[in-house]
Amino acid sequence: MKFNKILSLPALALTLFGLGACSDEVKYDPAQPEANAEVYFAAATPTTVALENDQNVINIPIYRANTSGAITVAMSSSQTLDGEPINIFSVPGDVTFADGSDVAIVSVNLDFSNIEANKQYSLTMSIEDAAQTPYGKRMQTFSISYAPWSEWKLNNELAAYTFGLFYDGTYDCVIRERSNLLDPTQKQIMIVGEDDSSYGKYGIYEKSVILNWNTTTNDIRINPPQPDAMTYQGTKLTLTDVYTFLTEIVSTDKYDANDYISSIDPETGMITLNVVFYFVQDGKVYNYPFATEFLQLPGYPDYSMYFANNGTQITEQGEELAVLTIAKGSDVNGFALKLVPGYLSDAQIEKVADKIKEDENVTLYYDGGDYTFPIAEDGDQTLVAVTYDAMGQPIGVQSYHFYYEIQMKDWNEGWTSLGKMIYTDYLVFNKPLSWEVEVQQNDEEPGYLRIVKPYGACPGLEPEEIERGHYYIYLDVTDPDKAMILPSVVSYSALTVVSESYLMKNDGESTDADVASAGMWGTWKDNTLTMPAESFGFFRGFTDTGWTYHVLNDVKAEILKPVPADDDDEPGLGTQSLSAPAVKVASFAGTNGFPVKKSKDAKKNRKFVSAAPLQF
């Protein structure tokens, strides 16, 4: 009997929020773009280069933020093998950008006959100081190696791929396999994509994806990452495994990459893939939520079941459902499921399984994919699965433990609605835009307000782009002359808005007088929140130095103000006076609920996910 480990609450939060969450450890850098070419290496450019046989050129993309004019930028480079200088790679001394282009390709030439197999070559490339940008990498080091591989061998049996993020269900797919000729512990599996000339109709993704399999540890990597693996909402996405993403693509200590290692069960041939899709914009990395997907290799006797907690679904009728992605082993014909509240013991699991076996009208399922279960309250849950053979006879019992938190709770508890106000946004479009929002006041601390789902009624956004889940912009107007926007997550990707005054107050150095001297305090007068020019912004995206802060308002801004009396169709704050205590209390920011997945469109068989629901 196989028991899966618990998927903890922090892991669930990570799956839903991806890498967007902002914390007290965020690095704040208010530097503005420099008036130069702003040329950089993108943080997401793979730094591991695996040479193919007889390869004689390596193409490396270099980017620039300022795309005006055709320019040539000087570069320098160095190369080593085992720490000793070498002269194997021919690197240009400059890079040229065409007018209007934000990317240029640097071609590094090499004589393949000089490359030794299974050696690690190091190539460091640098952009001259005068051309660098604070938002990208000035220098990048690439690890280059060649490992001779056998020819790709087509597996004549179909594998089975179970999606966990963008699509739903299990699909047949074609795989190819090969082995390292010098290191037999290294193997590769190719999941054929739609780009394959022979078997593209079986393609799982738009491009073929190569899995690296270490047969000693049974770890799986998608490294190098696969660019253009799929297109979502017009954006080309790169696919990699979460471990590679956390250790090579982004720089963060928020999550332990070892918790997200993909692996294969060598006895059953089931590969568990912890994957992430991402794209690069302006030198920063934006990722979709982490997800678990499965690949069942053919030719293995496998009676196992595989489970992953992939979030929440809210139906159009308002029913809340837990979403579990389930994959079955190749020798399981069907399975029955029973979700039971609580963390069941082995003996309790057997009792539940016995009742399933005794039920003559039990429902059997035959396909992997997303299965949904109604849950009434927070707490541990145990999913019991009984597997059946082709004759309809039970052959095994398996279970899965996880913790679930109800999303459709009373999120208004502790807050009282003040009605409607006018919110002016500087985030979504290139110019300020205003619309009505609901404002709530904290019951215990009246000087704390929050704007409820500030982008839920944003005009001009398509329904799938409007934020879902429980999001708020938190305001501290305890002292009307020292108003602040507290760190507030406002979207799926955890884009965080915050005022400069809050950042200064919490940097451990600035005093109230320093904030005043910098002209960063907002004011709350006549129920109107006014913020000085360049006094608030947002955090979004990784650079090699941490999170990047973007200033939003270049002019004085009235962020929140009363609804005019003649336009007030619903009860609103209007000119009513809001009282606030004279004594400032401790810093406060409310808890954001997990965002939830949109109900699946049965025709498209696609789930709603979002990396950047707000347009820029």
Coordinates of C-alpha atoms in Angstrom, one line a residue:
M1 CA 0.0 0.0 0.0
K2 CA 1.3 3.4 -0.9
F3 CA 0.6 6.5 1.2
N4 CA 1.4 10.0 -0.3
K5 CA 2.8 12.6 2.0
I6 CA 0.7 15.6 3.1
L7 CA 0.7 18.7 0.8
S8 CA 1.2 21.4 3.4
L9 CA -0.6 24.7 3.5
P10 CA 2.5 26.7 2.5
A11 CA 2.9 24.5 -0.5
L12 CA -0.7 25.2 -1.5
A13 CA -0.2 28.9 -1.2
L14 CA 2.9 28.6 -3.4
T15 CA 1.0 26.7 -6.0
L16 CA -1.7 29.4 -6.2
F17 CA 0.4 32.5 -5.8
G18 CA 3.6 31.5 -7.6
L19 CA 6.5 33.8 -6.8
G20 CA 4.6 37.0 -6.4
A21 CA 4.3 37.3 -2.7
C22 CA 6.0 40.3 -1.1
S23 CA 7.6 40.1 2.3
D24 CA 9.6 42.1 4.8
E25 CA 12.7 40.8 3.1
V26 CA 12.0 42.6 -0.1
K27 CA 15.0 44.6 -1.3
Y28 CA 14.0 48.2 -2.1
D29 CA 15.8 50.0 -4.8
P30 CA 14.2 53.3 -5.9
A31 CA 16.7 53.8 -8.8
Q32 CA 15.2 55.2 -11.9
P33 CA 16.1 54.1 -15.5
E34 CA 19.4 55.6 -16.6
A35 CA 19.6 57.7 -19.7
N36 CA 21.8 55.2 -21.7
A37 CA 21.3 52.1 -23.8
E38 CA 20.3 50.0 -20.8
V39 CA 21.8 46.8 -22.2
Y40 CA 21.6 43.7 -20.1
F41 CA 21.5 39.9 -19.8
A42 CA 18.0 38.7 -18.9
A43 CA 17.8 36.9 -15.6
A44 CA 16.0 34.1 -17.3
T45 CA 18.6 33.4 -19.9
P46 CA 19.7 29.8 -19.3
T47 CA 23.3 29.7 -18.1
T48 CA 23.8 25.9 -18.7
V49 CA 24.7 25.1 -22.3
A50 CA 24.7 21.5 -23.4
L51 CA 26.5 21.2 -26.8
E52 CA 25.2 18.9 -29.5
N53 CA 27.6 16.8 -31.5
D54 CA 29.5 18.9 -34.0
Q55 CA 27.9 22.2 -32.8
N56 CA 30.1 25.1 -33.7
V57 CA 28.1 28.2 -32.5
I58 CA 26.3 29.2 -29.4
N59 CA 23.7 32.0 -29.8
I60 CA 23.2 34.2 -26.7
P61 CA 20.5 36.8 -26.5
I62 CA 21.2 40.2 -25.0
Y63 CA 18.5 42.8 -24.3
R64 CA 18.1 46.5 -24.0
A65 CA 15.4 48.6 -22.4
N66 CA 15.9 51.8 -24.5
T67 CA 15.1 50.7 -28.0
S68 CA 15.6 54.1 -29.7
G69 CA 18.2 54.1 -32.5
A70 CA 20.6 51.5 -33.9
I71 CA 23.6 51.2 -31.5
T72 CA 26.7 49.1 -31.0
V73 CA 27.8 48.3 -27.4
A74 CA 31.3 47.1 -26.4
M75 CA 31.7 43.8 -24.6
S76 CA 34.4 41.8 -23.0
S77 CA 34.8 38.1 -22.1
S78 CA 36.9 35.5 -20.4
Q79 CA 37.0 31.7 -20.5
T80 CA 38.4 29.0 -18.3
L81 CA 38.6 25.2 -18.0
D82 CA 39.3 23.9 -14.5
G83 CA 40.2 27.4 -13.4
E84 CA 42.8 27.8 -16.1
P85 CA 42.5 30.4 -19.0
I86 CA 41.7 28.9 -22.4
N87 CA 41.1 30.2 -25.9
I88 CA 38.4 27.9 -27.4
F89 CA 35.4 30.2 -27.8
S90 CA 35.5 33.2 -30.2
V91 CA 33.4 36.0 -28.6
P92 CA 32.7 39.2 -30.5
G93 CA 34.0 42.4 -28.9
D94 CA 30.6 44.2 -29.3
V95 CA 26.9 43.7 -30.0
T96 CA 24.7 45.7 -32.4
F97 CA 21.0 46.4 -31.9
A98 CA 18.8 47.4 -34.8
D99 CA 16.7 50.5 -34.4
G100 CA 13.6 49.6 -32.4
S101 CA 14.8 46.2 -31.5
D102 CA 15.1 45.2 -27.8
V103 CA 17.1 42.0 -28.4
A104 CA 20.3 41.2 -30.3
I105 CA 21.9 37.8 -30.7
V106 CA 25.6 37.3 -29.9
S107 CA 27.1 34.4 -31.8
V108 CA 29.9 32.6 -29.9
N109 CA 31.9 30.5 -32.3
L110 CA 33.9 27.4 -31.4
D111 CA 35.9 24.6 -33.0
F112 CA 34.0 21.5 -31.8
S113 CA 37.1 19.3 -32.3
N114 CA 38.7 21.1 -29.4
I115 CA 35.9 20.3 -27.0
E116 CA 36.5 17.4 -24.5
A117 CA 33.5 15.3 -23.5
N118 CA 32.2 15.7 -20.0
K119 CA 34.3 18.8 -19.2
Q120 CA 32.8 21.9 -17.8
Y121 CA 33.9 25.0 -19.7
S122 CA 33.2 28.5 -18.2
L123 CA 32.5 31.5 -20.3
T124 CA 32.0 34.9 -18.7
M125 CA 30.6 37.8 -20.8
S126 CA 30.4 41.4 -19.7
I127 CA 28.7 44.5 -21.0
E128 CA 30.7 47.8 -20.7
D129 CA 29.8 49.9 -17.6
A130 CA 28.5 52.9 -19.7
A131 CA 25.8 50.7 -21.2
Q132 CA 24.5 48.8 -18.3
T133 CA 21.1 49.1 -16.6
P134 CA 20.1 48.8 -13.0
Y135 CA 17.3 46.4 -14.0
G136 CA 19.4 43.7 -15.7
K137 CA 22.7 41.8 -15.4
R138 CA 25.8 43.4 -16.5
M139 CA 27.8 40.2 -16.5
Q140 CA 26.8 36.5 -17.1
T141 CA 28.7 33.3 -16.7
F142 CA 27.8 30.3 -18.8
S143 CA 28.6 26.7 -18.0
I144 CA 29.3 24.9 -21.3
S145 CA 29.7 21.1 -21.7
Y146 CA 29.4 18.3 -24.2
A147 CA 28.2 14.8 -23.3
P148 CA 28.0 12.3 -26.2
W149 CA 24.5 10.7 -26.4
S150 CA 23.2 7.7 -28.2
E151 CA 20.7 8.2 -31.1
W152 CA 17.1 9.0 -30.0
K153 CA 15.1 5.8 -29.9
L154 CA 11.4 5.9 -30.5
N155 CA 9.3 4.1 -27.9
N156 CA 6.7 2.2 -29.9
E157 CA 4.1 2.4 -27.1
L158 CA 2.3 5.5 -26.1
A159 CA 3.0 7.2 -22.8
A160 CA 0.2 9.0 -20.8
Y161 CA 0.5 12.7 -19.7
T162 CA -1.7 14.1 -17.0
F163 CA -2.0 17.9 -16.9
G164 CA -2.2 20.0 -13.8
L165 CA -2.4 23.6 -14.8
F166 CA -3.4 24.9 -18.2
Y167 CA -5.4 21.9 -19.4
D168 CA -7.3 19.1 -17.8
G169 CA -7.2 15.3 -18.3
T170 CA -4.8 12.6 -19.4
Y171 CA -3.6 12.4 -23.0
D172 CA -1.6 9.9 -25.0
C173 CA 1.8 11.1 -26.1
V174 CA 4.9 9.9 -27.9
I175 CA 8.3 9.7 -26.2
R176 CA 11.9 9.1 -27.4
E177 CA 14.8 8.0 -25.2
R178 CA 18.5 8.1 -25.3
S179 CA 21.5 7.5 -22.9
N180 CA 24.8 9.2 -22.2
L181 CA 27.6 7.2 -23.9
L182 CA 30.1 8.1 -21.2
D183 CA 27.9 8.2 -18.1
P184 CA 25.3 5.4 -18.1
T185 CA 23.6 7.0 -15.1
Q186 CA 22.4 9.9 -17.3
K187 CA 19.4 9.4 -19.6
Q188 CA 17.0 11.7 -21.4
I189 CA 13.4 11.4 -22.3
M190 CA 11.8 13.5 -25.0
I191 CA 8.1 14.3 -24.8
V192 CA 7.3 14.9 -28.5
G193 CA 5.7 18.3 -29.2
E194 CA 3.5 19.6 -31.9
D195 CA 6.7 20.7 -33.8
D196 CA 7.7 17.1 -34.4
S197 CA 7.5 16.4 -38.2
S198 CA 6.5 12.7 -37.6
Y199 CA 4.4 12.6 -34.5
G200 CA 3.2 16.2 -34.0
K201 CA -0.4 15.2 -33.7
Y202 CA 0.5 13.6 -30.4
G203 CA 2.2 16.7 -29.2
I204 CA 1.5 17.6 -25.6
Y205 CA 3.1 21.1 -25.8
E206 CA 4.0 23.2 -28.9
K207 CA 7.6 22.3 -28.6
S208 CA 9.2 19.0 -27.7
V209 CA 10.4 18.9 -24.1
I210 CA 13.5 17.0 -22.9
L211 CA 13.6 15.5 -19.4
N212 CA 17.0 14.8 -17.9
W213 CA 16.9 11.6 -15.8
N214 CA 19.6 10.8 -13.2
T215 CA 19.2 7.1 -12.7
T216 CA 21.2 7.2 -9.5
T217 CA 19.0 9.7 -7.6
N218 CA 15.9 9.3 -10.0
D219 CA 15.7 13.1 -10.0
I220 CA 14.2 14.7 -13.2
R221 CA 15.1 18.1 -14.6
I222 CA 13.9 20.2 -17.5
N223 CA 17.2 21.9 -17.9
P224 CA 17.9 23.7 -20.1
P225 CA 14.3 25.1 -20.0
Q226 CA 12.2 24.8 -23.1
P227 CA 11.4 28.1 -24.7
D228 CA 8.0 28.6 -26.5
A229 CA 6.7 25.4 -25.0
M230 CA 3.2 26.9 -25.3
T231 CA 1.3 30.1 -26.0
Y232 CA -1.1 31.5 -23.5
Q233 CA -3.2 34.7 -24.1
G234 CA -0.8 35.6 -26.9
T235 CA 2.4 35.2 -24.8
K236 CA 5.1 32.6 -25.5
L237 CA 5.9 30.7 -22.3
T238 CA 9.0 28.9 -21.3
L239 CA 8.7 25.6 -19.4
T240 CA 11.0 24.2 -16.8
D241 CA 10.9 22.3 -13.5
V242 CA 10.4 24.2 -10.3
Y243 CA 13.8 23.2 -8.9
T244 CA 15.7 24.5 -11.9
F245 CA 13.5 27.7 -11.8
L246 CA 14.3 28.4 -8.2
T247 CA 18.0 27.6 -8.4
E248 CA 19.0 29.0 -11.8
I249 CA 16.3 31.3 -13.2
V250 CA 15.4 33.5 -10.2
S251 CA 17.2 34.4 -7.1
T252 CA 15.1 33.9 -4.0
D253 CA 15.4 32.4 -0.5
K254 CA 11.6 32.4 0.0
Y255 CA 11.2 28.8 -0.9
D256 CA 13.3 25.6 -0.5
A257 CA 14.0 24.3 -4.0
N258 CA 14.5 20.8 -2.5
D259 CA 10.8 20.7 -1.7
Y260 CA 10.0 20.8 -5.5
I261 CA 12.3 18.2 -7.0
S262 CA 10.7 16.2 -9.8
S263 CA 11.3 12.5 -9.8
I264 CA 10.6 9.1 -11.3
D265 CA 9.4 6.0 -9.6
P266 CA 11.7 3.4 -11.3
E267 CA 9.5 0.5 -10.4
T268 CA 6.3 2.0 -11.9
G269 CA 7.7 4.4 -14.6
M270 CA 5.6 7.2 -13.2
I271 CA 7.3 10.6 -13.5
T272 CA 6.1 13.3 -11.1
L273 CA 6.8 16.7 -12.7
N274 CA 6.7 19.9 -10.6
V275 CA 6.6 22.4 -13.4
V276 CA 6.4 26.2 -13.9
F277 CA 5.7 28.3 -16.9
Y278 CA 7.2 31.8 -17.2
F279 CA 8.0 34.6 -19.5
V280 CA 10.4 37.5 -19.5
Q281 CA 9.4 41.1 -19.9
D282 CA 11.7 44.1 -19.5
G283 CA 14.4 41.9 -18.1
K284 CA 12.1 40.6 -15.3
V285 CA 10.7 37.1 -14.8
Y286 CA 6.9 36.6 -14.5
N287 CA 5.7 33.1 -13.6
Y288 CA 2.4 31.2 -13.5
P289 CA 1.6 29.1 -10.4
F290 CA 3.6 26.0 -9.8
A291 CA 1.8 22.8 -10.7
T292 CA 2.3 19.1 -10.5
E293 CA 1.8 17.0 -13.7
F294 CA 2.5 13.3 -14.4
L295 CA 4.0 11.3 -17.2
Q296 CA 3.4 7.5 -17.2
L297 CA 6.1 5.8 -19.2
P298 CA 4.9 2.7 -21.2
G299 CA 6.1 -0.8 -20.5
Y300 CA 5.9 -0.7 -16.7
P301 CA 3.6 -2.8 -14.5
D302 CA 1.9 -0.1 -12.4
Y303 CA -1.0 -0.4 -10.1
S304 CA -0.3 2.9 -8.3
M305 CA -2.3 6.1 -8.0
Y306 CA -0.8 9.6 -8.0
F307 CA -2.4 12.6 -6.4
A308 CA -1.7 16.4 -6.3
N309 CA -3.6 19.2 -4.6
N310 CA -4.1 21.8 -7.3
G311 CA -6.2 24.4 -5.6
T312 CA -9.9 25.5 -5.6
Q313 CA -12.7 25.8 -8.1
I314 CA -15.8 27.9 -7.6
T315 CA -18.8 27.0 -9.7
E316 CA -21.2 29.4 -11.3
Q317 CA -23.6 28.5 -8.6
G318 CA -21.1 29.5 -5.9
E319 CA -20.2 26.0 -4.7
E320 CA -16.7 25.6 -3.5
L321 CA -14.7 22.6 -4.7
A322 CA -11.3 21.3 -3.9
V323 CA -9.3 20.4 -7.1
L324 CA -7.2 17.2 -7.0
T325 CA -5.2 16.1 -10.0
I326 CA -5.2 12.3 -10.2
A327 CA -3.2 10.0 -12.4
K328 CA -3.4 6.2 -12.5
G329 CA -0.8 3.6 -13.2
S330 CA -0.9 1.9 -16.6
D331 CA -2.3 -1.4 -15.1
V332 CA -5.2 0.2 -13.2
N333 CA -8.4 -0.1 -15.2
G334 CA -10.6 2.0 -13.0
F335 CA -10.8 3.4 -9.5
A336 CA -13.4 4.6 -7.0
L337 CA -12.9 7.6 -4.8
K338 CA -14.1 8.7 -1.3
L339 CA -13.0 12.0 0.4
V340 CA -13.3 11.8 4.2
P341 CA -12.7 14.8 6.6
G342 CA -9.8 14.2 9.0
Y343 CA -6.4 12.6 8.9
L344 CA -7.3 9.0 8.8
S345 CA -5.2 6.2 10.2
D346 CA -4.3 3.1 8.2
A347 CA -7.1 1.2 10.0
Q348 CA -9.6 3.9 9.3
I349 CA -8.6 4.0 5.6
E350 CA -9.1 0.2 5.4
K351 CA -12.6 0.6 6.8
V352 CA -13.5 3.2 4.3
A353 CA -12.1 1.1 1.5
D354 CA -14.1 -2.0 2.7
K355 CA -17.3 0.1 2.4
I356 CA -16.4 1.1 -1.1
K357 CA -15.8 -2.5 -2.1
E358 CA -19.1 -3.6 -0.6
D359 CA -21.0 -0.9 -2.6
E360 CA -22.6 -2.6 -5.6
N361 CA -23.4 0.7 -7.1
V362 CA -20.0 2.3 -6.7
T363 CA -19.0 4.7 -9.4
L364 CA -15.7 3.8 -11.2
Y365 CA -13.6 6.4 -13.0
Y366 CA -11.3 5.4 -15.8
D367 CA -9.3 8.6 -16.7
G368 CA -6.7 10.7 -15.0
G369 CA -7.2 14.5 -14.7
D370 CA -8.8 17.0 -12.3
Y371 CA -11.4 15.7 -9.9
T372 CA -13.4 18.1 -7.7
F373 CA -14.8 17.5 -4.2
P374 CA -17.1 19.7 -2.1
I375 CA -15.6 20.6 1.3
A376 CA -17.6 22.1 4.1
E377 CA -14.9 23.3 6.6
D378 CA -11.2 23.9 7.1
G379 CA -9.0 21.0 8.1
D380 CA -7.2 17.8 7.2
Q381 CA -8.7 15.6 4.5
T382 CA -8.1 12.1 3.4
L383 CA -8.8 10.8 -0.1
V384 CA -9.3 7.0 -0.3
A385 CA -8.9 5.3 -3.7
V386 CA -9.8 1.7 -4.4
T387 CA -8.3 0.4 -7.7
Y388 CA -9.9 -2.2 -10.0
D389 CA -8.7 -4.5 -12.8
A390 CA -10.4 -5.0 -16.2
M391 CA -12.8 -7.6 -14.7
G392 CA -14.1 -5.1 -12.2
Q393 CA -12.4 -6.7 -9.2
P394 CA -10.7 -4.5 -6.5
I395 CA -6.9 -4.9 -6.6
G396 CA -5.6 -2.3 -4.2
V397 CA -6.2 0.6 -1.8
Q398 CA -4.3 3.9 -1.7
S399 CA -4.8 7.2 0.0
Y400 CA -3.8 10.9 0.0
H401 CA -3.7 13.3 2.9
F402 CA -3.9 17.1 2.5
Y403 CA -5.0 20.2 4.4
Y404 CA -7.7 22.4 2.9
E405 CA -8.8 26.0 3.9
I406 CA -12.2 27.2 2.9
Q407 CA -12.1 30.1 0.5
M408 CA -15.8 31.1 0.6
K409 CA -15.6 32.2 4.2
D410 CA -16.9 35.5 5.6
W411 CA -14.1 37.7 4.4
N412 CA -15.9 40.8 5.8
E413 CA -15.7 39.7 9.4
G414 CA -14.1 42.4 11.4
W415 CA -14.8 45.1 8.8
T416 CA -17.7 47.4 8.2
S417 CA -18.6 48.8 4.8
L418 CA -18.5 52.5 4.4
G419 CA -20.2 52.3 1.0
K420 CA -18.9 53.5 -2.4
M421 CA -16.1 55.8 -3.2
I422 CA -14.2 56.9 -6.3
Y423 CA -10.9 55.1 -6.8
T424 CA -8.3 56.5 -9.3
D425 CA -5.9 54.0 -10.6
Y426 CA -2.4 54.6 -11.9
L427 CA -1.5 50.9 -12.4
V428 CA -3.4 49.4 -15.3
F429 CA -3.3 51.9 -18.1
N430 CA -0.9 54.6 -19.3
K431 CA -3.1 57.3 -17.8
P432 CA -5.2 57.6 -14.6
L433 CA -8.6 56.0 -14.7
S434 CA -11.4 56.2 -12.1
W435 CA -14.3 53.9 -11.1
E436 CA -16.4 53.2 -8.0
V437 CA -15.2 50.8 -5.3
E438 CA -16.4 49.6 -2.0
V439 CA -14.4 50.9 1.1
Q440 CA -14.4 49.1 4.5
Q441 CA -13.3 50.3 7.9
N442 CA -11.6 48.0 10.4
D443 CA -13.9 47.5 13.5
E444 CA -11.1 47.5 16.0
E445 CA -8.8 50.1 14.4
P446 CA -11.1 52.7 12.7
G447 CA -8.0 54.4 11.2
Y448 CA -7.4 51.4 8.9
L449 CA -9.4 51.2 5.7
R450 CA -9.4 48.8 2.8
I451 CA -10.6 49.0 -0.8
V452 CA -12.4 45.8 -1.6
K453 CA -11.4 44.0 -4.8
P454 CA -10.1 47.3 -6.3
Y455 CA -9.9 45.9 -9.9
G456 CA -13.1 43.9 -9.8
A457 CA -14.9 46.7 -11.6
C458 CA -12.0 48.1 -13.6
P459 CA -13.4 49.2 -17.0
G460 CA -11.5 48.0 -20.1
L461 CA -10.3 44.7 -18.6
E462 CA -11.6 41.5 -20.1
P463 CA -13.4 39.2 -17.6
E464 CA -10.4 36.7 -17.5
E465 CA -8.1 39.6 -16.7
I466 CA -10.0 40.9 -13.7
E467 CA -8.6 39.8 -10.4
R468 CA -10.3 36.9 -8.7
G469 CA -10.0 35.9 -5.1
H470 CA -10.0 38.2 -2.1
Y471 CA -7.8 41.2 -2.7
Y472 CA -7.7 44.6 -0.9
I473 CA -5.7 47.8 -0.9
Y474 CA -5.0 48.6 2.8
L475 CA -4.8 52.2 3.9
D476 CA -3.5 53.7 7.2
V477 CA -5.2 57.0 7.8
T478 CA -4.8 56.9 11.6
D479 CA -2.9 60.2 11.4
P480 CA -4.6 62.3 8.6
D481 CA -1.4 64.1 7.9
K482 CA 0.6 60.9 7.6
A483 CA -1.5 58.6 5.4
M484 CA 0.1 55.5 4.0
I485 CA -0.7 52.7 1.5
L486 CA 0.2 49.5 3.3
P487 CA 1.7 46.6 1.3
S488 CA -1.3 45.2 -0.5
V489 CA -1.4 42.2 -2.8
V490 CA -3.9 43.0 -5.7
S491 CA -3.6 40.1 -8.2
Y492 CA -3.0 36.5 -8.8
S493 CA 0.7 37.1 -9.4
A494 CA 0.8 38.9 -6.0
L495 CA 1.7 42.2 -7.5
T496 CA 2.1 44.4 -4.4
V497 CA 1.2 48.1 -4.2
V498 CA 2.7 50.2 -1.4
S499 CA 3.5 53.8 -0.6
E500 CA 7.0 55.2 -0.3
S501 CA 6.2 56.4 3.2
Y502 CA 5.6 52.9 4.4
L503 CA 8.9 51.7 2.9
M504 CA 10.8 54.5 4.6
K505 CA 9.1 53.9 7.9
N506 CA 10.0 50.2 7.8
D507 CA 13.6 50.4 6.5
G508 CA 15.0 50.6 10.0
E509 CA 16.6 54.0 9.5
S510 CA 14.1 56.7 8.5
T511 CA 12.1 58.7 11.0
D512 CA 8.8 60.5 10.6
A513 CA 10.8 63.6 10.0
D514 CA 12.7 61.9 7.3
V515 CA 9.5 60.9 5.5
A516 CA 8.2 64.5 5.9
S517 CA 11.5 65.9 4.6
A518 CA 11.2 63.7 1.5
G519 CA 7.6 64.9 1.0
M520 CA 6.3 61.3 1.0
W521 CA 3.4 61.5 3.5
G522 CA -0.1 61.3 2.1
T523 CA -3.1 63.1 3.6
W524 CA -6.6 62.1 4.5
K525 CA -8.8 65.3 4.3
D526 CA -12.5 65.5 3.7
N527 CA -12.6 61.8 3.1
T528 CA -10.1 62.2 0.3
L529 CA -6.8 60.3 0.2
T530 CA -4.1 62.4 -1.6
M531 CA -0.7 61.1 -2.3
P532 CA 2.3 63.4 -3.3
A533 CA 4.1 62.9 -6.7
E534 CA 6.2 59.7 -6.9
S535 CA 5.0 58.6 -3.5
F536 CA 3.6 55.1 -4.2
G537 CA 4.4 52.2 -6.5
F538 CA 4.5 48.5 -6.8
F539 CA 6.8 45.5 -6.6
R540 CA 6.8 43.1 -9.4
G541 CA 9.4 40.8 -11.0
F542 CA 12.9 39.5 -10.2
T543 CA 16.3 41.0 -11.0
D544 CA 19.7 39.7 -9.9
T545 CA 19.5 42.2 -6.9
G546 CA 16.0 41.2 -5.7
W547 CA 12.5 42.5 -6.3
T548 CA 12.1 45.6 -8.5
Y549 CA 10.1 48.6 -7.3
H550 CA 8.3 50.8 -9.8
V551 CA 7.0 54.3 -9.0
L552 CA 3.5 54.8 -10.3
N553 CA 2.5 58.4 -10.0
D554 CA 4.6 61.2 -11.4
V555 CA 2.1 63.8 -10.2
K556 CA 0.1 64.5 -7.1
A557 CA -2.8 62.1 -7.0
E558 CA -6.2 61.8 -5.4
I559 CA -6.4 58.1 -4.9
L560 CA -9.7 57.9 -3.1
K561 CA -12.4 60.5 -2.9
P562 CA -16.2 60.7 -2.2
V563 CA -18.8 59.8 -4.8
P564 CA -20.4 63.0 -6.1
A565 CA -23.9 63.3 -4.6
D566 CA -25.7 63.5 -7.9
D567 CA -23.9 60.3 -9.2
D568 CA -24.4 58.3 -6.0
D569 CA -26.8 55.6 -7.0
E570 CA -26.0 53.5 -4.0
P571 CA -25.3 54.6 -0.4
G572 CA -21.7 55.9 -0.3
L573 CA -19.3 57.7 1.9
G574 CA -20.1 61.0 0.2
T575 CA -19.3 63.9 2.5
Q576 CA -19.9 61.9 5.7
S577 CA -17.1 62.5 8.2
L578 CA -14.9 59.5 9.0
S579 CA -13.5 59.6 12.5
A580 CA -10.1 58.2 13.3
P581 CA -8.3 57.8 16.6
A582 CA -5.7 60.5 17.4
V583 CA -3.1 57.9 18.6
K584 CA -1.4 55.9 16.0
V585 CA -1.6 52.1 16.6
A586 CA 0.8 49.3 15.5
S587 CA 1.2 48.6 11.8
F588 CA -1.6 46.5 10.5
A589 CA -2.2 44.7 7.2
G590 CA -5.0 42.2 6.6
T591 CA -4.7 38.7 5.4
N592 CA -5.4 38.0 1.8
G593 CA -7.3 34.9 0.8
F594 CA -6.0 32.4 -1.7
P595 CA -7.2 33.2 -5.2
V596 CA -9.3 30.5 -6.8
K597 CA -9.5 28.9 -10.2
K598 CA -12.3 29.8 -12.6
S599 CA -14.7 27.0 -13.5
K600 CA -13.4 25.1 -16.5
D601 CA -14.9 25.8 -19.9
A602 CA -16.0 22.3 -21.0
K603 CA -15.6 23.2 -24.7
K604 CA -12.0 24.5 -24.4
N605 CA -11.0 22.1 -21.7
R606 CA -8.8 24.8 -20.3
K607 CA -8.4 26.2 -16.8
F608 CA -8.1 29.9 -16.0
V609 CA -4.7 30.8 -14.6
S610 CA -2.9 34.1 -14.5
A611 CA 0.6 35.4 -14.1
A612 CA -0.2 39.0 -14.8
P613 CA -3.9 39.8 -14.8
L614 CA -3.3 43.6 -15.0
Q615 CA -2.1 45.0 -18.3
F616 CA 1.0 47.2 -18.6

